[in-house]
Coordinates of C-alpha atoms in Angstrom, one line a residue:
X71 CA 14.8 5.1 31.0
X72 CA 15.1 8.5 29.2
X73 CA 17.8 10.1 27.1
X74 CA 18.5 13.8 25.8
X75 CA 16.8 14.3 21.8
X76 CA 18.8 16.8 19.8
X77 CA 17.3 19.3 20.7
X78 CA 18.2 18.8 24.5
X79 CA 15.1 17.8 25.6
X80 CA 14.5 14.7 28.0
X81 CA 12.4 11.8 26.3
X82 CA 11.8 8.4 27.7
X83 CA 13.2 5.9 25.9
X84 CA 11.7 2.4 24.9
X85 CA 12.5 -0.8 26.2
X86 CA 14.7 -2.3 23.6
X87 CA 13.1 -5.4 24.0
X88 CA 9.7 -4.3 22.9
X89 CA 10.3 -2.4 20.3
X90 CA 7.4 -0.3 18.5
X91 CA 9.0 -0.4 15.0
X92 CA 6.9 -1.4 12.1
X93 CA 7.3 -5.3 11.3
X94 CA 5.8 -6.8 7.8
X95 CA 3.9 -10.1 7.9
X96 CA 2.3 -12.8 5.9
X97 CA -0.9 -12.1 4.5
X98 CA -3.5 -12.6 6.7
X99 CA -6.4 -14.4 5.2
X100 CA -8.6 -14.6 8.3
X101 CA -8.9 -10.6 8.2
X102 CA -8.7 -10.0 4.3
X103 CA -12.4 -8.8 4.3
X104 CA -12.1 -6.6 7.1
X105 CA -15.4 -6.1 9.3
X106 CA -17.3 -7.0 5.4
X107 CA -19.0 -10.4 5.1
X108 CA -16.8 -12.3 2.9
X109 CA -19.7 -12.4 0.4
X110 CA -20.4 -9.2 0.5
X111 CA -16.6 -8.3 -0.6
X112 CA -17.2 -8.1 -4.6
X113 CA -19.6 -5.9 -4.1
X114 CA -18.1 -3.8 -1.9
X115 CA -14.8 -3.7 -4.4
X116 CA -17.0 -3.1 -7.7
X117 CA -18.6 -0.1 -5.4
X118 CA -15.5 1.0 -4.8
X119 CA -14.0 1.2 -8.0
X120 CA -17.3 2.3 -9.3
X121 CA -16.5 5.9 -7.3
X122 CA -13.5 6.7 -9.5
X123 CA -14.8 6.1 -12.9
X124 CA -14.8 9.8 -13.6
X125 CA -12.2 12.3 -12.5
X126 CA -14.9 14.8 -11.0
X127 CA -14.4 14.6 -7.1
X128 CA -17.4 15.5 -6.3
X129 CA -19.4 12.3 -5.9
X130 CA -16.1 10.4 -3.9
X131 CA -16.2 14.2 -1.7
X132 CA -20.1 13.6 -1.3
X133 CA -19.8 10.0 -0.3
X134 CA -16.3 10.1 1.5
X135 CA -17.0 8.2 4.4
X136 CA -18.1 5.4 2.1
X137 CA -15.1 5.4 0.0
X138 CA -12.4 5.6 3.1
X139 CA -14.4 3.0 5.1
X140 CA -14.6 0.3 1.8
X141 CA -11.1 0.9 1.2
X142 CA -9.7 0.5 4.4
X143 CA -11.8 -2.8 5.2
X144 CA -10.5 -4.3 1.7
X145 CA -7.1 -3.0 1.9
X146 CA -5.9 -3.4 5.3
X147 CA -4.5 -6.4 5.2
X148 CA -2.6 -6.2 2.4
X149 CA -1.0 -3.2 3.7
X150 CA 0.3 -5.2 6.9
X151 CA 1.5 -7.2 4.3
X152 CA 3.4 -4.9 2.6
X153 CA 4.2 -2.4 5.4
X154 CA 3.8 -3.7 9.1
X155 CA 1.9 -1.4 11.5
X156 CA 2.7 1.4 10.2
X157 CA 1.4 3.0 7.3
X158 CA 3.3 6.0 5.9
X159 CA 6.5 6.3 3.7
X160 CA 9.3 8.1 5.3
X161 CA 12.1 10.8 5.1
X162 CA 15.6 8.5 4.4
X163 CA 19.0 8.6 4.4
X164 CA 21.3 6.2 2.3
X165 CA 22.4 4.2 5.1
X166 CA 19.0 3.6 6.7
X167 CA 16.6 0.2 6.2
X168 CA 13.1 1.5 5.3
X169 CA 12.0 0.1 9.0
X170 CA 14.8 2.7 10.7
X171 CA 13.9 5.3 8.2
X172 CA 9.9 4.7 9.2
X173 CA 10.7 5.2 13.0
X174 CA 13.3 8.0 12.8
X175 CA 10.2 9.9 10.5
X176 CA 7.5 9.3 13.7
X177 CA 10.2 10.0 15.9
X178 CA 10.6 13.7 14.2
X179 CA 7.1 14.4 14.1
X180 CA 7.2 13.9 17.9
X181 CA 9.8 16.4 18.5
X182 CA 7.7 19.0 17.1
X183 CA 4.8 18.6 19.5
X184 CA 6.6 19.8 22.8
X185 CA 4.9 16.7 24.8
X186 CA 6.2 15.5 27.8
X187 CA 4.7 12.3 30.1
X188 CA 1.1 12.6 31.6
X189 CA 0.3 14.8 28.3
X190 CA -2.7 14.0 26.0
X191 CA -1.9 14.1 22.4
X192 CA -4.3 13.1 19.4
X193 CA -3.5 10.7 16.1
X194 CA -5.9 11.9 13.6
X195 CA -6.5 8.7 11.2
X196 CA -4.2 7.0 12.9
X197 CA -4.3 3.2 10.9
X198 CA -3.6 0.5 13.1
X199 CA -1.6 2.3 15.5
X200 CA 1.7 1.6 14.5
X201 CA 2.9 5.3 14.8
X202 CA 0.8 5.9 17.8
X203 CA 2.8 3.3 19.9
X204 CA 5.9 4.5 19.0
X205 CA 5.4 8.1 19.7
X206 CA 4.1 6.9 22.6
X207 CA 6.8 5.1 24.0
X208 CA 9.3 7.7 22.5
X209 CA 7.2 10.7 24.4
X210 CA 6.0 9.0 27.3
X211 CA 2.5 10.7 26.6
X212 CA -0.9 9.2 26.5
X213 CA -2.0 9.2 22.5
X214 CA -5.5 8.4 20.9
X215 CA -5.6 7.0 18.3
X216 CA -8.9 8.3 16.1
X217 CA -9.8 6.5 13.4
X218 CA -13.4 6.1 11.8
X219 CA -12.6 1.8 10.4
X220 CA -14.0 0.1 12.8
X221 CA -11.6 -3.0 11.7
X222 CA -8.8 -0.7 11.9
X223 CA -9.9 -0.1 15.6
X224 CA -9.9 -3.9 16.2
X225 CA -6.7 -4.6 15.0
X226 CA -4.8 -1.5 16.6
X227 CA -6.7 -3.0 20.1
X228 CA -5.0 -6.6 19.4
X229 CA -1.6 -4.9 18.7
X230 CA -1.4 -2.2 21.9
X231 CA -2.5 -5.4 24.0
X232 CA 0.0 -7.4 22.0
X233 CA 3.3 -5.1 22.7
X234 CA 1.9 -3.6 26.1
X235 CA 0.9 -0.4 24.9
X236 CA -2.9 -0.4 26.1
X237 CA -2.0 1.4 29.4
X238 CA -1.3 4.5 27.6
X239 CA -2.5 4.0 24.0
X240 CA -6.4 3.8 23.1
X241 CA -8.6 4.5 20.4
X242 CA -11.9 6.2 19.7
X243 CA -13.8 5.5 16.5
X244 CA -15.0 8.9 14.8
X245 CA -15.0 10.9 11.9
X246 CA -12.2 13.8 11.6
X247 CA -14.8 16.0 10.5
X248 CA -16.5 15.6 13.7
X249 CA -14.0 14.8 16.3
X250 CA -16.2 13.8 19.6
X251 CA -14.4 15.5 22.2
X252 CA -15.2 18.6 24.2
X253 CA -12.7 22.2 23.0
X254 CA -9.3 22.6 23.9
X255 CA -8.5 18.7 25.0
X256 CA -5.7 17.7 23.7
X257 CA -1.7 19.2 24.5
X258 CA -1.0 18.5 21.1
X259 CA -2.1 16.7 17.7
X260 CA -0.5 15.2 14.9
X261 CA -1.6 13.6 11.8
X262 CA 0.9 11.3 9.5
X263 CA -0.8 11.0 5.7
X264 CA -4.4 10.6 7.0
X265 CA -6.2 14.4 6.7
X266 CA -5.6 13.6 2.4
X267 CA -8.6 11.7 3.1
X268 CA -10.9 14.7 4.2
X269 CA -13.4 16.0 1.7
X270 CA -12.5 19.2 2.2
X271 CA -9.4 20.2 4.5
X272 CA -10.5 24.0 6.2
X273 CA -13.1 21.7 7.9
X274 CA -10.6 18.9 9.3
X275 CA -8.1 21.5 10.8
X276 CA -11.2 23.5 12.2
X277 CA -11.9 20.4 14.3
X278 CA -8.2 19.8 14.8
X279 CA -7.4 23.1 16.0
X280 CA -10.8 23.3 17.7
X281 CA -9.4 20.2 20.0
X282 CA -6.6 21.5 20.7
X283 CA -5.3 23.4 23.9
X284 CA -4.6 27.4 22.7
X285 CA -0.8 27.0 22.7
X286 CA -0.2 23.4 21.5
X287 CA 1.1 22.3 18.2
X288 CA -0.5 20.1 15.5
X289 CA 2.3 18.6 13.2
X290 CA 1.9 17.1 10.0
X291 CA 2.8 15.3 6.7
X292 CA 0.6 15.5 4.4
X293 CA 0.4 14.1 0.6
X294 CA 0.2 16.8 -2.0
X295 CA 0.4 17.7 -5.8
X296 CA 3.3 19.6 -6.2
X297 CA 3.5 23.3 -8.0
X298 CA 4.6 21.0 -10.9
X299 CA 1.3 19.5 -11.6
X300 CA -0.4 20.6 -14.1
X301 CA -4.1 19.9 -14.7
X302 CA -4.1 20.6 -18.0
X303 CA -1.7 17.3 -18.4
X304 CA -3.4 14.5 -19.5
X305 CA -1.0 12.4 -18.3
X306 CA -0.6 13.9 -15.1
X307 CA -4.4 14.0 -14.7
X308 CA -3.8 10.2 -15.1
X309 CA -1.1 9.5 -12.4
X310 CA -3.7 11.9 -10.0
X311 CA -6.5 9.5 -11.0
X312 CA -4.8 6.1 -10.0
X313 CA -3.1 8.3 -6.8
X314 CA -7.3 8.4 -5.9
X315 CA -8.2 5.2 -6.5
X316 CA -5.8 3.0 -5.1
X317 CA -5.2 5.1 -2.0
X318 CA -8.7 5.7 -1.0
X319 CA -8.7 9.7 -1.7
X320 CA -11.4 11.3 -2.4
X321 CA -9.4 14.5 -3.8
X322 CA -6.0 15.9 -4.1
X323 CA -4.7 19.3 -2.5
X324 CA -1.8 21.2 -3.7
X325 CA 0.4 21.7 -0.5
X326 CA -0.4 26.0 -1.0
X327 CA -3.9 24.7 -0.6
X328 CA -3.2 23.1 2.4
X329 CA -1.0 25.5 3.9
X330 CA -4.3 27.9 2.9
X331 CA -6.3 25.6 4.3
X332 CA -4.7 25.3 8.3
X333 CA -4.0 29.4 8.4
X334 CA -8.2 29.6 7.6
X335 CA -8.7 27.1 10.2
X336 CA -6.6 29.2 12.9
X337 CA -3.4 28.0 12.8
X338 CA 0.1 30.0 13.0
X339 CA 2.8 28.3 10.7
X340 CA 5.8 27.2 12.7
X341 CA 7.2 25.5 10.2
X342 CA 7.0 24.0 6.8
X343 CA 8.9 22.4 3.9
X344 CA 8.6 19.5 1.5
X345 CA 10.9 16.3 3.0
X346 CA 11.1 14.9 0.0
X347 CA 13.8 17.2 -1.6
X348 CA 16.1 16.9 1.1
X349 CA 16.3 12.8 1.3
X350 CA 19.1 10.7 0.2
X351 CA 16.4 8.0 -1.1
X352 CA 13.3 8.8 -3.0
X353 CA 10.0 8.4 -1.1
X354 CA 8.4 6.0 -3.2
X355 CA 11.7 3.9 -3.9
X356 CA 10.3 0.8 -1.5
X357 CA 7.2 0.3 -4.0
X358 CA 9.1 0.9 -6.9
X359 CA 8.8 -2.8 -8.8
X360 CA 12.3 -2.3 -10.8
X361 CA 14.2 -0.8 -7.6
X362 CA 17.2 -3.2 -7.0
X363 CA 16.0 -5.8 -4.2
X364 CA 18.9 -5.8 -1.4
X365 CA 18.2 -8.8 0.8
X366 CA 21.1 -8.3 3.1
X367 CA 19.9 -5.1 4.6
X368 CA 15.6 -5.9 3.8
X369 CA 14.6 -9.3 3.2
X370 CA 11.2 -8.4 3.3
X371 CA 11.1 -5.7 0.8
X372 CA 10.9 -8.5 -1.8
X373 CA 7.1 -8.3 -1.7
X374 CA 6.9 -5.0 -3.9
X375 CA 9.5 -5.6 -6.0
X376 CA 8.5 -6.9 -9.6
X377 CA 8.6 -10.5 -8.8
X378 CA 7.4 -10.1 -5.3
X379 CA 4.3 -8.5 -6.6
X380 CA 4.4 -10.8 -9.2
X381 CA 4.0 -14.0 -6.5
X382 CA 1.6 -11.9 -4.7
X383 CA -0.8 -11.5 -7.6
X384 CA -0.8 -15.3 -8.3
X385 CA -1.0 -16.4 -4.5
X386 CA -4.1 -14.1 -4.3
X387 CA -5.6 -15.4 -7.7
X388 CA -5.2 -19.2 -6.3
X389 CA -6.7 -18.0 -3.0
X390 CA -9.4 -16.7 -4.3
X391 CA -9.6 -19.2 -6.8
X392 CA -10.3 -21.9 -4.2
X393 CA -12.4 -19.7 -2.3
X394 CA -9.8 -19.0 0.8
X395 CA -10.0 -16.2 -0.1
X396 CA -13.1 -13.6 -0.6
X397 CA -14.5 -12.8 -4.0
X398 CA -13.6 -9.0 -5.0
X399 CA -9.5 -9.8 -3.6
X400 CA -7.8 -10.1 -7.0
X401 CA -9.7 -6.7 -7.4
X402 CA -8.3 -5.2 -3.8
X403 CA -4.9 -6.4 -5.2
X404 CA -5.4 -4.8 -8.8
X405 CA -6.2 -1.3 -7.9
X406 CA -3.8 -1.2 -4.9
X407 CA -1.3 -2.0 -7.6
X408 CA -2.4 0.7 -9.7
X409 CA -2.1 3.1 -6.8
X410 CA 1.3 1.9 -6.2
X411 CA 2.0 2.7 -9.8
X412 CA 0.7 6.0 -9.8
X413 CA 2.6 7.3 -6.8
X414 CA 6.1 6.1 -8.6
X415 CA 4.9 7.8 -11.6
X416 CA 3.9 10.7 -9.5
X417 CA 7.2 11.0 -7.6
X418 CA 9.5 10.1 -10.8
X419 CA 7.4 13.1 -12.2
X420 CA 7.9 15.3 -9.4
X421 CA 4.4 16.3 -9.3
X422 CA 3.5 14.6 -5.7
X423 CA 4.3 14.8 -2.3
X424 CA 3.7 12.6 0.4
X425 CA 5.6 14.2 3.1
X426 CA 4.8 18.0 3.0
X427 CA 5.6 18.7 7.0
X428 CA 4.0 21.3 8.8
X429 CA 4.2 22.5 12.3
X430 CA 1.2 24.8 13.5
X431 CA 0.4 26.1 16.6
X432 CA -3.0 27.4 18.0
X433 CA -2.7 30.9 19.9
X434 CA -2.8 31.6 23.6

């Protein structure tokens, strides 16, 4: 059926039944390597870590496709784990779960790209398609997923044909940098806390807004040091440094370099504000260990809470232990942990952002 958004517009609606929203799991052993050979996995993690033993970007900028593909096969899993199919943090208000708070934030973002059904839109380093199902449903438009983890691609295909989504969902594996699609294809684009991934970000929103039809918009949240950062901190230096490492960055942008970065690629600013100072609930409050656990309204945000990490940390010892597990995962767990720690320390700071929205559109 369809219903009237607030801003009067017609959208279809999703059957209840089937609903796209992002649903936690167990941890699933048979895909903790991703597309790696189980033996090749503590390698592929001491390779990994190996790529943020300095703070100079340059060598994880030079070798980016290498450090995102690594950390996505060793670290998929565990985010379905912690987060369902959908990968992002998300703009809340006190009486929302994090799962309502996680679709009403896709749902937003798909209100800014003027779609309608029959429209082609684009999910730049879109995960495992989580978001790209939803918006599809909530849009009725057909939306590509791109993505450049062949794993990632895998699992996403399982899940459209899992909820139904494979008639108007699909994926295409390709780098961002060099999106394989002729100009001006796509109605509209949107990216949700992937392009932080891109060695250098003019570049991305060249091929973004190069794909794009003149007219359409290309919305975004992107993660961001804040104009509180200061890189002459030691300890903020630190909190960037585990940001990096256990989120598979390469670098971090300020969000004036960003909004730098899309008007050098061609875009016209629509819009654009930080989210996170007009919540009710702090971004990174569902991976903060010492947040108060509230099993009546999330049972299953027990798994990042102290003790929930706690139990993850020894399940994944034991599994490993006993060789159900690969070698290298006590290592995936370890610096995804310190990632998780640095963006707490980074929000409690106030020096980073993972929902700086933007709205661009290209010109007629």
């Amino acid at each position: 059926g369809t219903t009237r958004d607030c801003f009067g517009r017609t959208r279809v609606c999703a059957d209840p039944k089937v609903t796209m929203a992002s649903k936690s799991s167990g941890l699933n052993l048979k895909h903790m390597a991703g597309n790696l050979d189980s033996k090749e996995t503590g390698t592929a993690t001491k390779e990994y870590e190996d790529y943020f033993k300095e703070e100079d970007d340059s060598k994880r900028t030079g070798n980016y496709t290498d450090v995102v593909n690594k950390y996505y096969d060793l670290a998929t899993s565990f985010y379905e784990y912690g987060w369902g199919e959908s990968f992002h943090f998300a703009h809340r208000y006190k009486w929302e779960t994090l799962r309502e708070s996680i679709v009403r934030h896709e749902h937003f973002l798909a209100s800014k790209l003027n779609v309608k059904p029959g429209d082609k839109v684009l999910d730049v380093g879109c995960g495992v398609g989580g978001p790209l199902r939803e918006i599809a449903a909530f849009t009725g438009a057909s939306v590509t997923g791109l993505n450049n983890n062949a794993f990632q691609i895998k699992r996403g295909e399982e899940m459209n044909k899992a909820t139904g989504r494979h008639d108007n969902c699909d994926f295409v594996k390709a780098d961002f940098m060099n999106i394989p699609k002729p100009d001006a294809t796509y109605d509209a684009v949107y990216q949700i806390e992937a392009t932080c991934h891109a060695p250098d970000a003019v570049g991305c929103y060249s091929e973004i807004f190069r794909v794009l039809k003149p007219g359409g918009v290309f919305a975004s949240y992107e993660w961001c040091l804040t104009d509180k950062y200061d890189p002459t901190n030691a300890e903020h230096r630190r909190i960037r440094q585990e940001i990096l490492i256990g989120n598979g960055l390469p670098t971090a942008r300020t969000c004036e370099e960003v909004l730098t970065a899309m008007k050098k690629a061609g875009f016209e600013i629509l819009e654009e504000q930080d989210l996170v100072k007009t919540a009710d609930i702090s971004w990174y409050e569902p991976i903060d260990p010492y947040r108060a656990w509230r099993p009546w309204r999330d049972f299953w945000s027990f798994k990042t809470t102290i003790w929930g990490r706690a139990v993850t940390h020894y399940l994944v010892w034991f599994l490993e232990t006993v060789g159900i597990a690969p070698k290298g995962s006590m290592g995936v767990s370890g610096f995804l942990k310190k990632g998780a720690d640095g963006l707490v320390a980074g929000g409690k700071a106030g020096i980073y952002t993972v929902m700086y929205f933007t709205a661009a559109r290209k010109p007629l």
